GROMACS .gro file of C-alpha atoms in nm:
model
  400
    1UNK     CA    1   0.000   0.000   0.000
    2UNK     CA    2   0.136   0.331  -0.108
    3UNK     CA    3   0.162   0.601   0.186
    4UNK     CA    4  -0.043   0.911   0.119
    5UNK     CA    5   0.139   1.255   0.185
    6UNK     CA    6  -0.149   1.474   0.307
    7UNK     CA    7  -0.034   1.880   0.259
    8UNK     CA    8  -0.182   2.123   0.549
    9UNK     CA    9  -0.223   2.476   0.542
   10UNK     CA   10   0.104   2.651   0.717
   11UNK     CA   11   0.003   2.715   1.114
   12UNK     CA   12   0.105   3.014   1.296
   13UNK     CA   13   0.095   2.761   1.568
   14UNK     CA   14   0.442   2.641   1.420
   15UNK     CA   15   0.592   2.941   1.346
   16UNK     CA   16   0.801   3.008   1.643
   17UNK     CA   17   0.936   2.652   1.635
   18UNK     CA   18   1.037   2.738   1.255
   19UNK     CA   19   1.206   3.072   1.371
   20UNK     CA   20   1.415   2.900   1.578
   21UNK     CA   21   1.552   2.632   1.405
   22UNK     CA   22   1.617   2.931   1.147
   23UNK     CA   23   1.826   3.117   1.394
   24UNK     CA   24   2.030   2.800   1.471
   25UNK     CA   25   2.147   2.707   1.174
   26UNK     CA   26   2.255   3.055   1.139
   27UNK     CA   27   2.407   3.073   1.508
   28UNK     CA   28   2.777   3.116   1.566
   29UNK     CA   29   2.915   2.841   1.713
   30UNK     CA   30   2.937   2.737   2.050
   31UNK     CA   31   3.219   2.770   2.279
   32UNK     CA   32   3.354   2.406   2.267
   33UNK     CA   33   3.311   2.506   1.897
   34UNK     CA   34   3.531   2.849   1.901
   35UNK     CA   35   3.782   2.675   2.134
   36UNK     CA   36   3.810   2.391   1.881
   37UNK     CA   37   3.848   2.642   1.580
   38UNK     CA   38   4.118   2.843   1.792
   39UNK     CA   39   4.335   2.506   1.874
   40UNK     CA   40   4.357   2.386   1.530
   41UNK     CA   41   4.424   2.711   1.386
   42UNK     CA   42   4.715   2.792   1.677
   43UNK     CA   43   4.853   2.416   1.664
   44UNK     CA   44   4.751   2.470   2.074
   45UNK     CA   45   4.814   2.178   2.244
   46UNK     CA   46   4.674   2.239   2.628
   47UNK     CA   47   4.787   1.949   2.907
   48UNK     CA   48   4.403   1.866   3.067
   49UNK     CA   49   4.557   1.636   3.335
   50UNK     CA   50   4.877   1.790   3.379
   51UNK     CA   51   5.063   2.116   3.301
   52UNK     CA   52   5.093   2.281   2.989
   53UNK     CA   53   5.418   2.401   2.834
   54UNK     CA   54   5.473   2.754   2.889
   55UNK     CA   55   5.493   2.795   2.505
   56UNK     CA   56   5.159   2.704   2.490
   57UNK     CA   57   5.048   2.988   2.640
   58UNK     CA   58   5.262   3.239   2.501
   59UNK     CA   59   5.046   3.142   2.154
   60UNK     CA   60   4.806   3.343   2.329
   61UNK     CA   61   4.948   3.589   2.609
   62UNK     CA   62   5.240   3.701   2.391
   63UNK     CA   63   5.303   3.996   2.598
   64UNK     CA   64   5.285   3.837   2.906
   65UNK     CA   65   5.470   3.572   2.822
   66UNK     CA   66   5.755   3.760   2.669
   67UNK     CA   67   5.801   3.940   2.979
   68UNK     CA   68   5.745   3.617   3.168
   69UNK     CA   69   6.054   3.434   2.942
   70UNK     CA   70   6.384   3.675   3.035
   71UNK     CA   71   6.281   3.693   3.405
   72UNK     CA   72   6.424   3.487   3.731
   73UNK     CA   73   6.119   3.268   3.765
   74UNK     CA   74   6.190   3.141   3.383
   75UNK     CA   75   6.554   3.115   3.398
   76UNK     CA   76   6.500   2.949   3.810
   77UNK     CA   77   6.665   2.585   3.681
   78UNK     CA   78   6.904   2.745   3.390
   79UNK     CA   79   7.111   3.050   3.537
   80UNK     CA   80   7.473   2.989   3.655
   81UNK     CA   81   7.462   3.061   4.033
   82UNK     CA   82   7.189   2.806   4.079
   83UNK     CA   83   7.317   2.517   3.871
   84UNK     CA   84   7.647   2.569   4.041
   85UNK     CA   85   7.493   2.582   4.384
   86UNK     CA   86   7.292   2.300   4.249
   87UNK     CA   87   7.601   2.085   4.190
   88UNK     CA   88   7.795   2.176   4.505
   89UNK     CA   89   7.476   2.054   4.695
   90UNK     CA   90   7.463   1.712   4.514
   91UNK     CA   91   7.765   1.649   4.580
   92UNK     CA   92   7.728   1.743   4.969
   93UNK     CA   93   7.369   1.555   5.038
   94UNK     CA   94   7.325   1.354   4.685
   95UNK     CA   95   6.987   1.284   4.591
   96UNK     CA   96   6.829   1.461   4.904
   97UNK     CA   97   6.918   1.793   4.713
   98UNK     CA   98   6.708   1.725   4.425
   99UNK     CA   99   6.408   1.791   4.690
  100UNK     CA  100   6.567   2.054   4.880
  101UNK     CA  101   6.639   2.267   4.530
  102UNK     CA  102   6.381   2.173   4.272
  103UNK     CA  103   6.127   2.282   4.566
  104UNK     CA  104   6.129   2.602   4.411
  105UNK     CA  105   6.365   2.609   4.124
  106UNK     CA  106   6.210   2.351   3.929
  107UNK     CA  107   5.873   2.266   4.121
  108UNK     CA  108   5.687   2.083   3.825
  109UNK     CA  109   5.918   1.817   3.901
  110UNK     CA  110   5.736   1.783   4.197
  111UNK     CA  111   5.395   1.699   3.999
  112UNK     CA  112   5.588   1.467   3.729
  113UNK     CA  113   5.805   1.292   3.947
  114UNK     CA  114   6.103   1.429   3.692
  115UNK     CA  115   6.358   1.474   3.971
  116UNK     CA  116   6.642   1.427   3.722
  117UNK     CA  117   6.512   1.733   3.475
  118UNK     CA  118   6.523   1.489   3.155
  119UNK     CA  119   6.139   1.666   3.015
  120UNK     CA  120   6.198   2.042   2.917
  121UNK     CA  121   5.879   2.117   3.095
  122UNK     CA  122   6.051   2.032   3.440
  123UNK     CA  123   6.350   2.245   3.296
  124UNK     CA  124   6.114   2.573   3.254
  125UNK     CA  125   6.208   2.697   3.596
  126UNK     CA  126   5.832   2.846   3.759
  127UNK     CA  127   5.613   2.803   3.445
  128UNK     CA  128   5.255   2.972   3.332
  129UNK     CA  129   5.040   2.685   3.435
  130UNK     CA  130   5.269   2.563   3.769
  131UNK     CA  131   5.092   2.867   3.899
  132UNK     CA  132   4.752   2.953   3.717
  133UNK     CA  133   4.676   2.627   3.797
  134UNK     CA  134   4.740   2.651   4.168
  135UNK     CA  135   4.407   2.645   4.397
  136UNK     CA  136   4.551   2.725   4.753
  137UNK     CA  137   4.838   2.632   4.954
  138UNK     CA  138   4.975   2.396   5.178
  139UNK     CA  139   5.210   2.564   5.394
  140UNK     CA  140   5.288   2.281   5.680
  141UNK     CA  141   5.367   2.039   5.355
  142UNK     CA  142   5.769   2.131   5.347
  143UNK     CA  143   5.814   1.982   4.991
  144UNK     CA  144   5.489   2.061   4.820
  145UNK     CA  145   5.332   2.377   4.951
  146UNK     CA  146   5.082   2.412   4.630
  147UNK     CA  147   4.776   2.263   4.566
  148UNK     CA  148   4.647   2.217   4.186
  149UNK     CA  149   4.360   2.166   4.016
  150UNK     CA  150   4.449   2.039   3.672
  151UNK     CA  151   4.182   2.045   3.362
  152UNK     CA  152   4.061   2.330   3.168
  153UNK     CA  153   4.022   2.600   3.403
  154UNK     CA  154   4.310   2.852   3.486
  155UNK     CA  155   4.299   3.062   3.790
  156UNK     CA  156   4.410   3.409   3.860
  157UNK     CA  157   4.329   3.780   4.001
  158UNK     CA  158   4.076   3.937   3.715
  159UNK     CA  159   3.724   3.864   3.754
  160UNK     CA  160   3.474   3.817   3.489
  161UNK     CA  161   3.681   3.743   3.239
  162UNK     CA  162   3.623   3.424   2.933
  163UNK     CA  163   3.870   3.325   2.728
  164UNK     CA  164   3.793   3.110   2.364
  165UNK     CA  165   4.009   2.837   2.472
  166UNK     CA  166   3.982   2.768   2.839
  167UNK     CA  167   3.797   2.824   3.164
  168UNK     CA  168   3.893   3.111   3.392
  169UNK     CA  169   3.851   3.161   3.744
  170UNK     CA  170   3.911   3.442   4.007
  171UNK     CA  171   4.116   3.342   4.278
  172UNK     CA  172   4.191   3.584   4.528
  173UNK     CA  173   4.466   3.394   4.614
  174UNK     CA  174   4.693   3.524   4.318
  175UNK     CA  175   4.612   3.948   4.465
  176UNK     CA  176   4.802   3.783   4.802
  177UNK     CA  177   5.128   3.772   4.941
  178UNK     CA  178   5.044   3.433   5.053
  179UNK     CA  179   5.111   3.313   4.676
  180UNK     CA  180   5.507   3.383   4.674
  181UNK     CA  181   5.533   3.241   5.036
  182UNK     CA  182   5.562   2.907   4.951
  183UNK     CA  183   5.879   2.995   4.745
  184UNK     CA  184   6.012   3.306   4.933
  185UNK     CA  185   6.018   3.143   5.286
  186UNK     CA  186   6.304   2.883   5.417
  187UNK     CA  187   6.409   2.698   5.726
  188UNK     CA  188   6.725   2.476   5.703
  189UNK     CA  189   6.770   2.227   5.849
  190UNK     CA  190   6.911   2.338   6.141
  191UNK     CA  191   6.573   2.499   6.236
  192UNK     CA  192   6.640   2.884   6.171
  193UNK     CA  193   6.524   3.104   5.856
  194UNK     CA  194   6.704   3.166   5.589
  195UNK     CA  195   6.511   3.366   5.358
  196UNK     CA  196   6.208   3.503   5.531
  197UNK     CA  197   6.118   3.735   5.253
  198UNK     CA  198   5.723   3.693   5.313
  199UNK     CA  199   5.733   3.681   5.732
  200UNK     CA  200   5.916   4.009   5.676
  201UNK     CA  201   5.670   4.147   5.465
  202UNK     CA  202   5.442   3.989   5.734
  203UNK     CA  203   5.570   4.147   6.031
  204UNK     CA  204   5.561   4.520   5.791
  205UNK     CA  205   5.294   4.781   5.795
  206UNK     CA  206   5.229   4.673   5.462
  207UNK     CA  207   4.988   4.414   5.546
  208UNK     CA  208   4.769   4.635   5.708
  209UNK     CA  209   4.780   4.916   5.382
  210UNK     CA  210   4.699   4.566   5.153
  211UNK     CA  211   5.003   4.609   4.975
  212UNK     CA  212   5.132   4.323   4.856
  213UNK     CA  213   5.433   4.134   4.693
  214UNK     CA  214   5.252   4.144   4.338
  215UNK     CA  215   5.229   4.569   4.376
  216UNK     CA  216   5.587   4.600   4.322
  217UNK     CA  217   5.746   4.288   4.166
  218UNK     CA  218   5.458   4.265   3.934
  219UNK     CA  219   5.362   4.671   3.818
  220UNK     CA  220   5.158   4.733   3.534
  221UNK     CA  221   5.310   4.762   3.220
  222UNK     CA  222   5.186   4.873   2.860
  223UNK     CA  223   5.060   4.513   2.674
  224UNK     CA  224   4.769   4.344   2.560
  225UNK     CA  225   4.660   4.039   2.822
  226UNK     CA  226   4.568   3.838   2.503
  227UNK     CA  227   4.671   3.883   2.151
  228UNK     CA  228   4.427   4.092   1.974
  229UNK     CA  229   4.391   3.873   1.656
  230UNK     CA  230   4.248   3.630   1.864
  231UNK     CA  231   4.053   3.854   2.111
  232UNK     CA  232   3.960   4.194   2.116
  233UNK     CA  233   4.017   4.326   2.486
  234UNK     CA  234   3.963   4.709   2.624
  235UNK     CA  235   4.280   4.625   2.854
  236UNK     CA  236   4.600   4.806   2.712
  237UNK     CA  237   4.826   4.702   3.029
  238UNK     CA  238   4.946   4.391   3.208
  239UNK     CA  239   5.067   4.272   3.527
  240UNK     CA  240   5.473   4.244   3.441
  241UNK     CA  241   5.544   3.890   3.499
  242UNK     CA  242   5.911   3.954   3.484
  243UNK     CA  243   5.897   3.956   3.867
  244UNK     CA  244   6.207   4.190   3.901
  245UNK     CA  245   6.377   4.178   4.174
  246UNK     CA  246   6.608   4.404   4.439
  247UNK     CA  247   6.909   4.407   4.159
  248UNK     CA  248   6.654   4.532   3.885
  249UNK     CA  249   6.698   4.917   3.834
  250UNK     CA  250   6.336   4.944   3.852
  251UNK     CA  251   6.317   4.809   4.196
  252UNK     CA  252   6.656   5.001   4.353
  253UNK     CA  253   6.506   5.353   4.272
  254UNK     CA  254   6.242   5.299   4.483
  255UNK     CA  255   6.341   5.110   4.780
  256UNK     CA  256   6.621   5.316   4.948
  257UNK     CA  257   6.667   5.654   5.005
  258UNK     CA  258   7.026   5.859   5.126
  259UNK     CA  259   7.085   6.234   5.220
  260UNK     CA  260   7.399   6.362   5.431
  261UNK     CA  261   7.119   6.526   5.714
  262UNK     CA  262   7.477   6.645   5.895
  263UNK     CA  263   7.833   6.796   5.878
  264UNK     CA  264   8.034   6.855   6.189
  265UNK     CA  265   8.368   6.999   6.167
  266UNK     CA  266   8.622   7.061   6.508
  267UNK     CA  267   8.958   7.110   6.395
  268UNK     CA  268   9.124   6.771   6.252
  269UNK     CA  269   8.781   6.593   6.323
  270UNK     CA  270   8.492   6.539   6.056
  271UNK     CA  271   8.177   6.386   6.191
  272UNK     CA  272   7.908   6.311   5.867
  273UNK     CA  273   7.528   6.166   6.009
  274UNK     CA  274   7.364   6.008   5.768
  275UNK     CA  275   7.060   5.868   5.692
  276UNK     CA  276   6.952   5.552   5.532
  277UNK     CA  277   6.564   5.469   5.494
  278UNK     CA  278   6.460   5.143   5.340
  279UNK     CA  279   6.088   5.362   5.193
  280UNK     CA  280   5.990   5.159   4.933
  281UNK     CA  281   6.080   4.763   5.041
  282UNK     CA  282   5.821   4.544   5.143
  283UNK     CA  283   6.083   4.367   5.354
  284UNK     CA  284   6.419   4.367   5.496
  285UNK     CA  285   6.709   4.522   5.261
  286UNK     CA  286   6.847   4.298   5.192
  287UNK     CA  287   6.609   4.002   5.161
  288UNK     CA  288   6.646   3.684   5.071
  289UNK     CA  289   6.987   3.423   5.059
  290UNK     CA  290   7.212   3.527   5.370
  291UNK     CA  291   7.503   3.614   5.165
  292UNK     CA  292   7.341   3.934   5.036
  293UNK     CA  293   7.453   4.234   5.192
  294UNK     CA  294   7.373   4.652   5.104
  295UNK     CA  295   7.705   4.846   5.180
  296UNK     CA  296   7.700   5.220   5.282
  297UNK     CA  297   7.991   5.395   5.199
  298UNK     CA  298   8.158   5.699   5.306
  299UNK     CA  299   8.411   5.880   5.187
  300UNK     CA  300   8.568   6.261   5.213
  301UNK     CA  301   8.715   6.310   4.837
  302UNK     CA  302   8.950   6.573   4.669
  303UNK     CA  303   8.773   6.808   4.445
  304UNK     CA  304   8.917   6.628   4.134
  305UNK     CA  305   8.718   6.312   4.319
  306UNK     CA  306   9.078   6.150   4.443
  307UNK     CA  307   8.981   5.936   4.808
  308UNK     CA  308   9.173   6.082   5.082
  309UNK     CA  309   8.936   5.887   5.344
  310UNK     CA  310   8.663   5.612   5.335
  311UNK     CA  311   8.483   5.404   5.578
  312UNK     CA  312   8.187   5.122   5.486
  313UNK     CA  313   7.900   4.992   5.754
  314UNK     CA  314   7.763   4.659   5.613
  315UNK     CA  315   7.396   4.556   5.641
  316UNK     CA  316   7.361   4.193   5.618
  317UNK     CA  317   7.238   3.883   5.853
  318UNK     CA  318   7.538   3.661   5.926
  319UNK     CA  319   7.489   3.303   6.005
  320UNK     CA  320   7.742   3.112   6.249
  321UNK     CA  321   7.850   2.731   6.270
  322UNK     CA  322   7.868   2.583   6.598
  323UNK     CA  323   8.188   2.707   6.634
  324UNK     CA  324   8.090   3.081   6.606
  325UNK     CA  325   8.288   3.083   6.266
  326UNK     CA  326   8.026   3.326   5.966
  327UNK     CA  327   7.949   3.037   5.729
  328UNK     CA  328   7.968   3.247   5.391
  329UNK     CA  329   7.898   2.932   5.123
  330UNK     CA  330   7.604   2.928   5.017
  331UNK     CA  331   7.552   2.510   5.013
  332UNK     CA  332   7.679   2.493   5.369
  333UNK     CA  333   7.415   2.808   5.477
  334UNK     CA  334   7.135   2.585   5.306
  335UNK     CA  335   7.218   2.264   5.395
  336UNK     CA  336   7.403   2.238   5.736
  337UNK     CA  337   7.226   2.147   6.042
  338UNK     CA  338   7.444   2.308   6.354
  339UNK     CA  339   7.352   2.657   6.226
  340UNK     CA  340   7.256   2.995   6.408
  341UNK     CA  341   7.200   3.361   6.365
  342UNK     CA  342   7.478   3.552   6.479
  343UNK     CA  343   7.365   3.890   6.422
  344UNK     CA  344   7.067   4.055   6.159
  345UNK     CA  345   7.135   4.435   6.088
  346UNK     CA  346   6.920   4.450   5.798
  347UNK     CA  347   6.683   4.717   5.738
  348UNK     CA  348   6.340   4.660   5.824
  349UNK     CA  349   6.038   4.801   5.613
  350UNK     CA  350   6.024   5.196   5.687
  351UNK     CA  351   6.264   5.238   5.843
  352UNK     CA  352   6.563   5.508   5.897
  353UNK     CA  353   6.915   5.440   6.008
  354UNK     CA  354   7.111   5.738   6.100
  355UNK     CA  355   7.495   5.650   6.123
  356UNK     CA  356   7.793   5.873   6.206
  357UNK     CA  357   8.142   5.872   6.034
  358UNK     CA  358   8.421   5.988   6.209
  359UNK     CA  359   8.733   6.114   6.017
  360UNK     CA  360   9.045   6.276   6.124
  361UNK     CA  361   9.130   6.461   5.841
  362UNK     CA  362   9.437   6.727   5.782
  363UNK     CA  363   9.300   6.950   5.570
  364UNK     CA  364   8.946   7.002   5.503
  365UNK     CA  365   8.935   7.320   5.269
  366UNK     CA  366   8.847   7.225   4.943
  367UNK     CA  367   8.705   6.860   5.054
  368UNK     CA  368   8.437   6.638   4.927
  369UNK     CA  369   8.168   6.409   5.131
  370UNK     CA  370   8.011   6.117   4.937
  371UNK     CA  371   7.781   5.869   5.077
  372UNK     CA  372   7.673   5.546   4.851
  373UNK     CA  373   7.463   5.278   4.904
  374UNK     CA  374   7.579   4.922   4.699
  375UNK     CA  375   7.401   4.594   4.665
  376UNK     CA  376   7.697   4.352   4.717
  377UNK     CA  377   7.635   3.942   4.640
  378UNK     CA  378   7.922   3.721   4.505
  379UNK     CA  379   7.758   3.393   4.424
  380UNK     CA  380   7.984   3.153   4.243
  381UNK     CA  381   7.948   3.070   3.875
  382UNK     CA  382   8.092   2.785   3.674
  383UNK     CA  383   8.230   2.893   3.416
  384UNK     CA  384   8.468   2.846   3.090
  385UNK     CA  385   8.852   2.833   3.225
  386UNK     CA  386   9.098   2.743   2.972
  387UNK     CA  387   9.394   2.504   3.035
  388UNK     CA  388   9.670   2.551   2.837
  389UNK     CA  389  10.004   2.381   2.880
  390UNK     CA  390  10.292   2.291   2.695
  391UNK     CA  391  10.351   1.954   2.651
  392UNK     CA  392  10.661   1.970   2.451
  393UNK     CA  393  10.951   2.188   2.232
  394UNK     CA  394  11.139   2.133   1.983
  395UNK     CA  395  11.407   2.391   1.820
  396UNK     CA  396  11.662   2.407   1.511
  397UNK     CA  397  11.907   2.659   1.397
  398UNK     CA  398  11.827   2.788   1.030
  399UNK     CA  399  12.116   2.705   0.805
  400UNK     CA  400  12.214   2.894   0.532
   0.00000   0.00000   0.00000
């Protein structure tokens, strides 16, 4: 039996259902759609279980991650002073300073398990995703003070924001301090701290004026957060994720500051005040690995600039062995257990030194005073040292 097609008049009834479909087909795709589109055409290839090559992310971020690339945080496993330190530790503990180190200098090898630094990944130092991917932290866990949540989503501190090729969430954790302390904070083994960069920041009156680390080592700078052939954003600066640090010129303008508040003169004798404020540090200057120090220097000069006198004070925290002897290697201030704090002069957050000078000086007609502040640190590097030796000679008088 043949089916009969029976035609009916068109019902208004229907008409919405017809409108839509229309407006589907003609729809622009959805987001799994877009993100789809975006990762062919960018080659993107994101990690959902695991981290994601920083690379990855620079296909997107370019600014950011160009000023992310140069700075300490990428370069945390490659530059000289640590792999040196790195070796001279190995050698001291073995594999117990793989832990100890790649903590913070290579902490994806930590979520990997690539303790010997064979993937490039684990090589990458503090990578995009090691952090945007970070939830909260763990701060009694001494080896793995971070915890992720791996997938599709990438934290940080901008609210209602969408990206085309991943999930974003605000976490207020990334506007915090609390984000650098699991890095920037260190007890050896022998119980004391070492680098107490965030309890010093802690123990400021920053805390209170909700300044953090990320207002200074991370100041807006002109960029795009996302490349605008890819999305159009109102946005035209970034958080700098070149992180720099007290030995960046950017950061030494505004932390100290130095006048000569006082001359005395009585005959032979030259007394100079002066005073020192650390105005623009979040912590103690210095900060960080024991073996920094900030010099003050002052000296009474010749008006052609020749030194006829010069004395120093020394800011620094100096660390004793058991026998009272300043440990000044590095390894042995990380690693040793029979340790203590001999003294801590540092300069706390806000504050002002004022120091005197005494000089006896002959002559003062037609002198100088100059005061100078240096930032002194003399890691050790390996580097190229060429052996050459003669092994043998031979000689021959030329005959005519």
């Amino acid at each position: 039996m043949a089916l009969k097609i029976q035609s009916k008049p068109f019902s208004f009834i229907m008409f919405p259902v017809f409108l839509i479909g229309i407006i589907l087909l003609n729809a622009p795709p959805a987001f799994g759609d877009t993100r789809s589109v975006l990762e062919k055409k960018l080659n993107l290839k994101l990690n959902p279980t695991g981290i994601t090559p920083s690379a990855e992310c620079g296909k997107c971020h370019k600014d950011i991650y160009a000023s992310w690339k140069h700075c300490l945080h990428a370069q945390a496993t490659e530059n000289p002073v640590f792999r040196t330190a790195f070796l001279q530790a190995h050698f001291k503990v073995g594999e117990t300073a793989r832990k100890i180190c790649l903590t913070c200098h290579a902490p994806v090898a930590y979520l990997n398990g690539d303790f010997e630094m064979a993937k490039s990944i684990t090589r990458e130092g503090v990578n995009c995703d090691f952090c945007h991917t970070i939830s909260k932290i763990n701060p009694d866990n001494p080896y793995s003070k971070f915890h992720h949540e791996f997938g599709s989503i990438k934290q940080g501190p901008l609210k209602n924001v969408k990206s085309p090729v991943h999930e974003t969430r605000f976490n207020a954790l990334f506007k915090s301090s609390g984000l650098c302390a699991g890095c920037h904070e260190y007890v050896g083994p022998s119980g004391i701290h070492l680098i107490e960069t965030f309890s010093e920041w802690e123990n400021s009156p920053y805390p209170e004026k909700a300044v953090h680390c990320q207002n200074c080592h991370m100041r807006k700078i002109t960029g795009k957060p996302v490349d605008e052939e890819i999305l159009a954003t109102a946005e035209k600066e970034i958080s700098s994720h070149d992180t720099a640090a007290g030995h960046a010129l950017s950061q030494r303008e505004k932390s100290l500051t130095l006048k000569i508040s006082d001359i005395q003169i009585n005959r032979q004798k030259v007394v100079v005040t002066v005073e020192i404020k650390n105005k623009g540090a979040g912590h103690k200057i210095p900060t960080g690995l024991p073996t920094k120090k900030i010099i003050l220097q002052v000296a009474i000069k010749s008006e052609n600039g020749e030194v006829a006198h010069i004395q120093q004070k020394i800011y620094q925290k100096l660390i004793a062995d058991k026998k009272g002897k300043v440990v000044v290697n590095l390894v042995d201030l990380m690693l040793d257990k029979d340790l203590k704090i001999l003294s801590d002069n540092r300069i706390k957050p806000m504050e002002t030194r004022v120091e005197q000078f005494t000089f006896f000086v002959a002559e003062t007609e037609n002198k100088l005073v100059t005061a100078e502040v240096f930032f002194s640190h003399t890691p050790e590097v390996i580097q190229p040292s060429r052996i050459h030796i003669k092994m043998n000679e031979a000689t021959k008088l030329l005959e005519k």
